[in-house]
Tab-separated table of C-alpha atoms in Angstrom:
chain	number	residue	atom	x	y	z
A	1	MET	CA	10.623	-7.218	-9.315
A	2	PRO	CA	10.465	-7.304	-13.152
A	3	LEU	CA	12.424	-4.530	-14.885
A	4	ARG	CA	9.343	-3.074	-16.585
A	5	THR	CA	7.530	-2.853	-13.240
A	6	ARG	CA	10.484	-1.077	-11.612
A	7	ALA	CA	10.773	1.310	-14.558
A	8	PHE	CA	7.052	2.087	-14.389
A	9	GLY	CA	7.320	2.824	-10.685
A	10	VAL	CA	10.218	5.248	-11.213
A	11	LEU	CA	8.416	6.996	-14.087
A	12	LEU	CA	5.183	7.241	-12.116
A	13	LYS	CA	6.867	9.023	-9.232
A	14	LYS	CA	8.373	11.556	-11.640
A	15	ILE	CA	5.209	12.413	-13.577
A	16	ALA	CA	2.415	11.925	-11.031
A	17	LYS	CA	2.568	14.011	-7.871
A	18	GLU	CA	0.598	12.599	-4.954
A	19	PRO	CA	-2.540	14.679	-4.363
A	20	THR	CA	-2.873	16.267	-0.949
A	21	THR	CA	-5.969	18.439	-1.433
A	22	PRO	CA	-9.477	17.677	-2.705
A	23	ASP	CA	-8.928	19.797	-5.827
A	24	GLN	CA	-5.709	17.931	-6.624
A	25	MET	CA	-7.478	14.595	-6.156
A	26	ILE	CA	-10.273	15.548	-8.546
A	27	ALA	CA	-7.757	16.848	-11.097
A	28	LEU	CA	-5.813	13.576	-10.903
A	29	ARG	CA	-9.030	11.623	-11.427
A	30	ILE	CA	-9.797	13.555	-14.616
A	31	LYS	CA	-6.243	13.103	-15.866
A	32	ARG	CA	-6.308	9.367	-15.241
A	33	GLU	CA	-9.636	8.909	-17.017
A	34	LYS	CA	-8.292	10.710	-20.087
A	35	LEU	CA	-5.139	8.586	-20.017
A	36	LEU	CA	-7.171	5.356	-20.149
A	37	SER	CA	-8.387	6.185	-23.653
A	38	THR	CA	-4.916	6.846	-25.059
A	39	GLY	CA	-2.473	4.389	-26.578
A	40	VAL	CA	-0.277	4.617	-23.499
A	41	GLY	CA	-3.273	3.908	-21.286
A	42	ARG	CA	-4.265	0.887	-23.335
A	43	PHE	CA	-0.698	-0.433	-23.175
A	44	VAL	CA	-0.325	-0.006	-19.420
A	45	CYS	CA	-3.872	-0.849	-18.269
A	46	GLY	CA	-4.922	-3.151	-21.096
A	47	ALA	CA	-8.118	-3.200	-23.102
A	48	ASP	CA	-11.285	-5.260	-23.191
A	49	SER	CA	-10.944	-8.833	-24.390
A	50	PRO	CA	-12.085	-9.236	-28.010
A	51	ASN	CA	-13.995	-12.334	-26.892
A	52	VAL	CA	-16.541	-10.483	-24.778
A	53	GLU	CA	-19.439	-8.204	-25.554
A	54	VAL	CA	-19.322	-4.962	-23.582
A	55	ASP	CA	-22.602	-3.266	-22.796
A	56	GLU	CA	-23.938	-0.708	-20.350
A	57	VAL	CA	-27.085	-0.745	-18.263
A	58	ILE	CA	-28.459	2.186	-16.312
A	59	ALA	CA	-29.994	0.859	-13.115
A	60	GLU	CA	-32.369	2.756	-10.868
A	61	ILE	CA	-30.968	2.170	-7.382
A	62	GLU	CA	-32.388	4.008	-4.398
A	63	GLY	CA	-33.607	6.832	-6.609
A	64	ARG	CA	-30.338	7.293	-8.503
A	65	ALA	CA	-29.336	6.308	-12.022
A	66	VAL	CA	-26.291	4.004	-11.689
A	67	ARG	CA	-24.169	2.906	-14.632
A	68	LEU	CA	-23.246	-0.774	-14.803
A	69	ARG	CA	-20.568	-1.900	-17.264
A	70	ILE	CA	-21.425	-5.410	-18.426
A	71	HIS	CA	-18.952	-7.953	-19.847
A	72	ARG	CA	-20.608	-10.999	-21.449
A	73	PRO	CA	-18.593	-13.917	-22.858
A	74	ILE	CA	-19.296	-14.460	-26.537
A	75	GLY	CA	-20.739	-17.880	-27.248
A	76	ALA	CA	-21.505	-18.757	-23.628
A	77	VAL	CA	-23.457	-21.980	-23.256
A	78	GLY	CA	-26.359	-22.040	-20.819
A	79	THR	CA	-26.951	-19.379	-18.193
A	80	PRO	CA	-23.592	-18.060	-16.936
A	81	PRO	CA	-22.781	-17.071	-13.354
A	82	ILE	CA	-22.333	-13.424	-12.382
A	83	VAL	CA	-19.294	-11.671	-10.914
A	84	VAL	CA	-19.889	-8.207	-9.443
A	85	ASN	CA	-16.612	-6.317	-9.770
A	86	TYR	CA	-15.715	-3.151	-7.838
A	87	HIS	CA	-12.840	-1.049	-9.184
A	88	GLY	CA	-10.033	0.344	-7.049
A	89	GLY	CA	-8.753	3.868	-6.627
A	90	GLY	CA	-8.759	4.703	-2.928
A	91	TRP	CA	-12.507	5.496	-2.961
A	92	CYS	CA	-11.476	8.738	-4.725
A	93	LEU	CA	-10.302	7.662	-8.184
A	94	GLY	CA	-11.168	5.201	-10.911
A	95	SER	CA	-14.064	3.848	-12.918
A	96	PRO	CA	-15.211	0.470	-14.268
A	97	GLU	CA	-13.040	1.101	-17.340
A	98	GLN	CA	-9.971	1.043	-15.105
A	99	SER	CA	-10.410	-2.688	-14.486
A	100	ARG	CA	-11.605	-3.580	-17.987
A	101	TRP	CA	-8.647	-5.852	-18.726
A	102	MET	CA	-9.214	-8.098	-15.721
A	103	ALA	CA	-13.026	-7.896	-15.762
A	104	SER	CA	-13.364	-8.818	-19.430
A	105	ARG	CA	-10.878	-11.676	-19.222
A	106	VAL	CA	-12.538	-13.115	-16.140
A	107	ALA	CA	-15.763	-13.005	-18.167
A	108	GLU	CA	-14.089	-14.766	-21.070
A	109	ARG	CA	-12.160	-17.431	-19.183
A	110	ALA	CA	-14.577	-18.124	-16.320
A	111	GLY	CA	-17.588	-18.005	-18.620
A	112	ALA	CA	-19.269	-15.411	-16.411
A	113	VAL	CA	-21.178	-12.178	-16.813
A	114	VAL	CA	-18.972	-9.607	-15.074
A	115	VAL	CA	-20.863	-6.531	-13.911
A	116	SER	CA	-18.816	-3.499	-12.872
A	117	PRO	CA	-20.895	-0.821	-11.140
A	118	VAL	CA	-20.060	2.841	-10.825
A	119	TYR	CA	-20.031	4.112	-7.253
A	120	ARG	CA	-19.819	7.646	-5.898
A	121	LEU	CA	-16.330	8.897	-5.149
A	122	ALA	CA	-14.799	11.055	-2.442
A	123	PRO	CA	-13.980	13.825	-1.730
A	124	GLU	CA	-17.286	14.986	-3.241
A	125	HIS	CA	-19.148	11.991	-1.815
A	126	PRO	CA	-17.492	10.762	1.395
A	127	PHE	CA	-18.244	7.627	3.427
A	128	PRO	CA	-20.668	5.909	3.438
A	129	ALA	CA	-21.744	6.895	-0.099
A	130	ALA	CA	-19.515	4.295	-1.793
A	131	VAL	CA	-20.705	1.623	0.645
A	132	ASP	CA	-24.352	2.429	0.000
A	133	ASP	CA	-23.748	2.271	-3.751
A	134	ALA	CA	-21.763	-0.967	-3.601
A	135	CYS	CA	-24.340	-2.740	-1.451
A	136	GLY	CA	-27.235	-1.296	-3.427
A	137	ALA	CA	-25.707	-2.445	-6.708
A	138	LEU	CA	-25.250	-6.003	-5.419
A	139	GLN	CA	-28.862	-6.137	-4.248
A	140	TRP	CA	-30.106	-4.776	-7.585
A	141	ILE	CA	-27.993	-7.232	-9.578
A	142	GLY	CA	-29.289	-10.103	-7.465
A	143	LEU	CA	-32.869	-9.108	-8.236
A	144	HIS	CA	-32.223	-8.477	-11.941
A	145	ALA	CA	-29.728	-11.257	-12.662
A	146	ALA	CA	-31.947	-12.876	-15.275
A	147	ASP	CA	-32.374	-9.548	-17.077
A	148	LEU	CA	-28.587	-9.282	-17.240
A	149	GLY	CA	-28.354	-12.762	-18.727
A	150	GLY	CA	-26.917	-14.390	-15.603
A	151	ASP	CA	-27.808	-16.995	-13.003
A	152	PRO	CA	-29.208	-15.460	-9.766
A	153	GLY	CA	-28.122	-18.575	-7.875
A	154	ARG	CA	-24.460	-18.196	-8.820
A	155	ILE	CA	-23.113	-14.774	-7.880
A	156	ALA	CA	-19.656	-13.785	-6.626
A	157	VAL	CA	-18.033	-10.471	-5.788
A	158	MET	CA	-14.594	-9.241	-6.804
A	159	GLY	CA	-12.673	-6.043	-6.153
A	160	ASP	CA	-9.194	-4.586	-5.986
A	161	SER	CA	-7.828	-2.265	-3.283
A	162	ALA	CA	-10.679	0.081	-2.310
A	163	GLY	CA	-12.855	-2.122	-4.506
A	164	GLY	CA	-11.726	-5.086	-2.424
A	165	ASN	CA	-12.866	-3.192	0.654
A	166	LEU	CA	-16.275	-2.574	-0.933
A	167	ALA	CA	-16.593	-6.185	-2.112
A	168	THR	CA	-15.877	-7.326	1.444
A	169	VAL	CA	-18.438	-4.941	2.934
A	170	ALA	CA	-21.045	-5.857	0.312
A	171	ALA	CA	-20.560	-9.555	1.070
A	172	LEU	CA	-21.022	-9.001	4.812
A	173	ALA	CA	-24.083	-6.824	4.205
A	174	ALA	CA	-25.623	-9.404	1.853
A	175	ARG	CA	-25.148	-12.113	4.483
A	176	ASP	CA	-26.885	-9.956	7.070
A	177	ALA	CA	-29.685	-9.039	4.663
A	178	GLY	CA	-30.356	-12.652	3.758
A	179	GLY	CA	-29.180	-12.340	0.194
A	180	PRO	CA	-28.185	-12.455	-2.472
A	181	GLU	CA	-26.362	-15.582	-1.367
A	182	LEU	CA	-22.839	-15.474	-2.739
A	183	ARG	CA	-20.736	-18.323	-4.050
A	184	GLY	CA	-17.391	-16.609	-3.517
A	185	GLN	CA	-15.305	-13.479	-2.993
A	186	VAL	CA	-12.145	-12.430	-4.842
A	187	LEU	CA	-10.327	-9.759	-2.829
A	188	ILE	CA	-7.318	-8.301	-4.638
A	189	TYR	CA	-4.955	-6.470	-2.231
A	190	PRO	CA	-7.988	-5.324	-0.227
A	191	ALA	CA	-7.970	-2.509	2.319
A	192	VAL	CA	-9.794	-3.929	5.346
A	193	GLU	CA	-8.645	-1.648	8.184
A	194	MET	CA	-8.519	2.139	8.243
A	195	TYR	CA	-6.158	2.917	11.108
A	196	GLU	CA	-3.877	0.065	12.236
A	197	ARG	CA	-0.315	0.349	10.931
A	198	TRP	CA	1.050	-3.095	10.167
A	199	PRO	CA	4.667	-3.973	9.215
A	200	SER	CA	4.039	-4.063	5.463
A	201	GLU	CA	3.199	-0.357	5.560
A	202	ASP	CA	6.591	0.486	7.066
A	203	GLU	CA	8.437	-1.914	4.759
A	204	ASN	CA	6.808	-0.374	1.682
A	205	ALA	CA	6.218	3.184	2.862
A	206	ASP	CA	7.592	4.659	-0.368
A	207	ALA	CA	6.619	1.863	-2.749
A	208	PRO	CA	5.571	2.438	-6.363
A	209	VAL	CA	1.886	3.157	-7.083
A	210	LEU	CA	0.781	3.358	-3.425
A	211	THR	CA	2.742	4.886	-0.546
A	212	SER	CA	2.023	5.120	3.153
A	213	SER	CA	1.282	8.837	2.872
A	214	GLY	CA	-0.996	8.164	-0.091
A	215	MET	CA	-2.903	5.588	1.935
A	216	HIS	CA	-3.590	8.132	4.656
A	217	THR	CA	-4.652	10.798	2.172
A	218	PHE	CA	-7.191	8.440	0.615
A	219	THR	CA	-8.486	7.418	4.040
A	220	GLU	CA	-8.855	10.990	5.246
A	221	MET	CA	-10.658	12.150	2.107
A	222	TYR	CA	-12.918	9.090	2.053
A	223	LEU	CA	-13.929	9.187	5.712
A	224	ALA	CA	-13.871	12.997	5.971
A	225	ALA	CA	-15.990	14.003	8.988
A	226	ASP	CA	-16.300	10.326	9.964
A	227	HIS	CA	-12.541	9.862	10.288
A	228	GLY	CA	-12.006	7.894	13.485
A	229	THR	CA	-15.168	5.850	13.081
A	230	GLU	CA	-14.977	2.205	14.054
A	231	ASP	CA	-17.887	1.346	11.764
A	232	TRP	CA	-17.219	-2.072	10.201
A	233	ARG	CA	-18.457	-0.714	6.872
A	234	ALA	CA	-15.240	1.317	6.780
A	235	SER	CA	-13.003	-1.366	8.310
A	236	PRO	CA	-14.663	-4.715	7.485
A	237	ILE	CA	-12.108	-6.636	9.543
A	238	ARG	CA	-13.889	-5.101	12.565
A	239	ALA	CA	-17.278	-6.670	11.795
A	240	ALA	CA	-18.830	-8.359	14.835
A	241	SER	CA	-18.857	-11.698	13.047
A	242	HIS	CA	-17.399	-13.136	9.859
A	243	GLU	CA	-19.175	-16.454	10.141
A	244	GLY	CA	-21.294	-17.763	7.312
A	245	LEU	CA	-19.415	-16.011	4.517
A	246	SER	CA	-18.797	-17.654	1.160
A	247	PRO	CA	-15.293	-18.912	0.239
A	248	VAL	CA	-12.666	-16.191	-0.208
A	249	LEU	CA	-9.598	-15.803	-2.414
A	250	ILE	CA	-7.212	-13.055	-1.258
A	251	LEU	CA	-4.383	-11.856	-3.499
A	252	THR	CA	-1.552	-9.719	-2.129
A	253	ALA	CA	1.571	-8.058	-3.551
A	254	GLY	CA	4.984	-8.221	-1.901
A	255	HIS	CA	5.871	-4.550	-2.470
A	256	ASP	CA	2.600	-3.160	-1.172
A	257	PRO	CA	1.868	-1.275	2.058
A	258	LEU	CA	-1.508	-3.058	2.093
A	259	ARG	CA	0.021	-6.551	1.980
A	260	ASP	CA	-0.619	-7.301	5.656
A	261	HIS	CA	-4.281	-6.333	5.334
A	262	GLY	CA	-4.800	-9.507	3.344
A	263	ARG	CA	-2.858	-11.613	5.821
A	264	HIS	CA	-4.756	-10.323	8.843
A	265	TYR	CA	-8.101	-10.706	7.126
A	266	ARG	CA	-7.252	-14.305	6.263
A	267	GLU	CA	-6.627	-14.999	9.962
A	268	VAL	CA	-9.975	-13.469	10.937
A	269	LEU	CA	-11.820	-15.474	8.290
A	270	GLN	CA	-10.102	-18.712	9.267
A	271	ALA	CA	-11.028	-18.134	12.910
A	272	ALA	CA	-14.654	-17.739	11.799
A	273	GLY	CA	-14.597	-21.029	9.908
A	274	VAL	CA	-14.629	-19.455	6.451
A	275	ARG	CA	-12.807	-21.235	3.641
A	276	VAL	CA	-10.060	-18.844	2.566
A	277	GLU	CA	-7.014	-19.027	0.322
A	278	LEU	CA	-4.305	-16.364	0.174
A	279	ILE	CA	-1.862	-16.092	-2.711
A	280	ASP	CA	1.019	-13.647	-2.359
A	281	TYR	CA	2.953	-12.466	-5.397
A	282	PRO	CA	6.235	-11.338	-3.811
A	283	ASP	CA	7.805	-9.595	-6.820
A	284	THR	CA	5.087	-7.117	-7.702
A	285	VAL	CA	3.407	-3.918	-6.529
A	286	HIS	CA	0.046	-2.600	-5.459
A	287	GLY	CA	-2.299	-2.206	-8.407
A	288	PHE	CA	-0.690	-4.922	-10.525
A	289	ALA	CA	-4.006	-6.527	-11.512
A	290	ALA	CA	-4.965	-3.346	-13.378
A	291	LEU	CA	-1.503	-2.900	-14.941
A	292	PRO	CA	-1.018	-5.900	-17.272
A	293	GLY	CA	1.279	-3.957	-19.594
A	294	VAL	CA	3.909	-3.330	-16.915
A	295	ALA	CA	3.159	-6.021	-14.315
A	296	PRO	CA	3.428	-9.542	-15.787
A	297	THR	CA	2.016	-10.968	-12.549
A	298	ALA	CA	-1.424	-9.723	-13.648
A	299	HIS	CA	-1.562	-12.623	-16.096
A	300	THR	CA	-0.670	-15.152	-13.400
A	301	ALA	CA	-3.260	-13.682	-11.055
A	302	LEU	CA	-5.903	-13.896	-13.769
A	303	GLY	CA	-5.362	-17.649	-13.993
A	304	ASP	CA	-5.594	-18.005	-10.210
A	305	ILE	CA	-8.810	-15.982	-10.072
A	306	VAL	CA	-10.421	-17.950	-12.875
A	307	ALA	CA	-9.505	-21.267	-11.249
A	308	PHE	CA	-11.042	-20.129	-7.941
A	309	LEU	CA	-14.244	-18.909	-9.565
A	310	LYS	CA	-14.689	-22.090	-11.562
A	311	GLY	CA	-14.294	-24.007	-8.318
A	312	VAL	CA	-16.981	-22.082	-6.451
A	313	PHE	CA	-19.427	-21.861	-9.363
């Protein structure tokens, strides 16, 4: 693991106590959002690419005003494809700004309009609020693609961690709803199962950024009264069928309790006849794609994501 990544992990454990109560989770969310706007936050999490235009659209989705952060490549030729990007944060933390570095550079290098929707967060808004918002946003974007400056016939989804879970669920829901038809899915260390404990969780129980205990706290606060549900919208690996899905790129990190989620989901997709590629980055940690300042692998992953998207678009 690179020295700067190890140092960041040690520092993080010293300054950021894992939340165990709803009030602590909300306080951590506020603290993290403030940090993003500081010099330290810009160094660790990166900033928007100077080669994209960043805009916001307020969409009316199922009676609610939903903020969409839009990244448009400057000087794009023709009508670009669209990537719908869901941020991570254990369904309890985060915002579209958290993934601005990756989202804006995918827009720049893949020549795509990247749309990052806000979704409701737990513990205030437990399952299935985030699912409803994620699926609703994808449907809205499909219907309003031209208004956003993108091609309605070339849409992909992307998400990291909890956002990877929501991207997976949104893709399954879109297939079942008959659209929008997706060209691809980019799932970055996705959480696809709520309860099974696979070996990577034991191997990385006390890893930097995400621990085994942290995983369970997020799950419990997200599912709340529905904890124990076998609903595939919580655990998309449990969907009745995975046939007919668009091609999938799964990225995993070696020092991540969620690593085996990606491996097991690849097996399920392959069994369903879905084209899937998994790339593991053995020397990095959970969250690396949103930590370009301390995780050099983020830059490598960006190139892999862009190559995949260009191939499916």
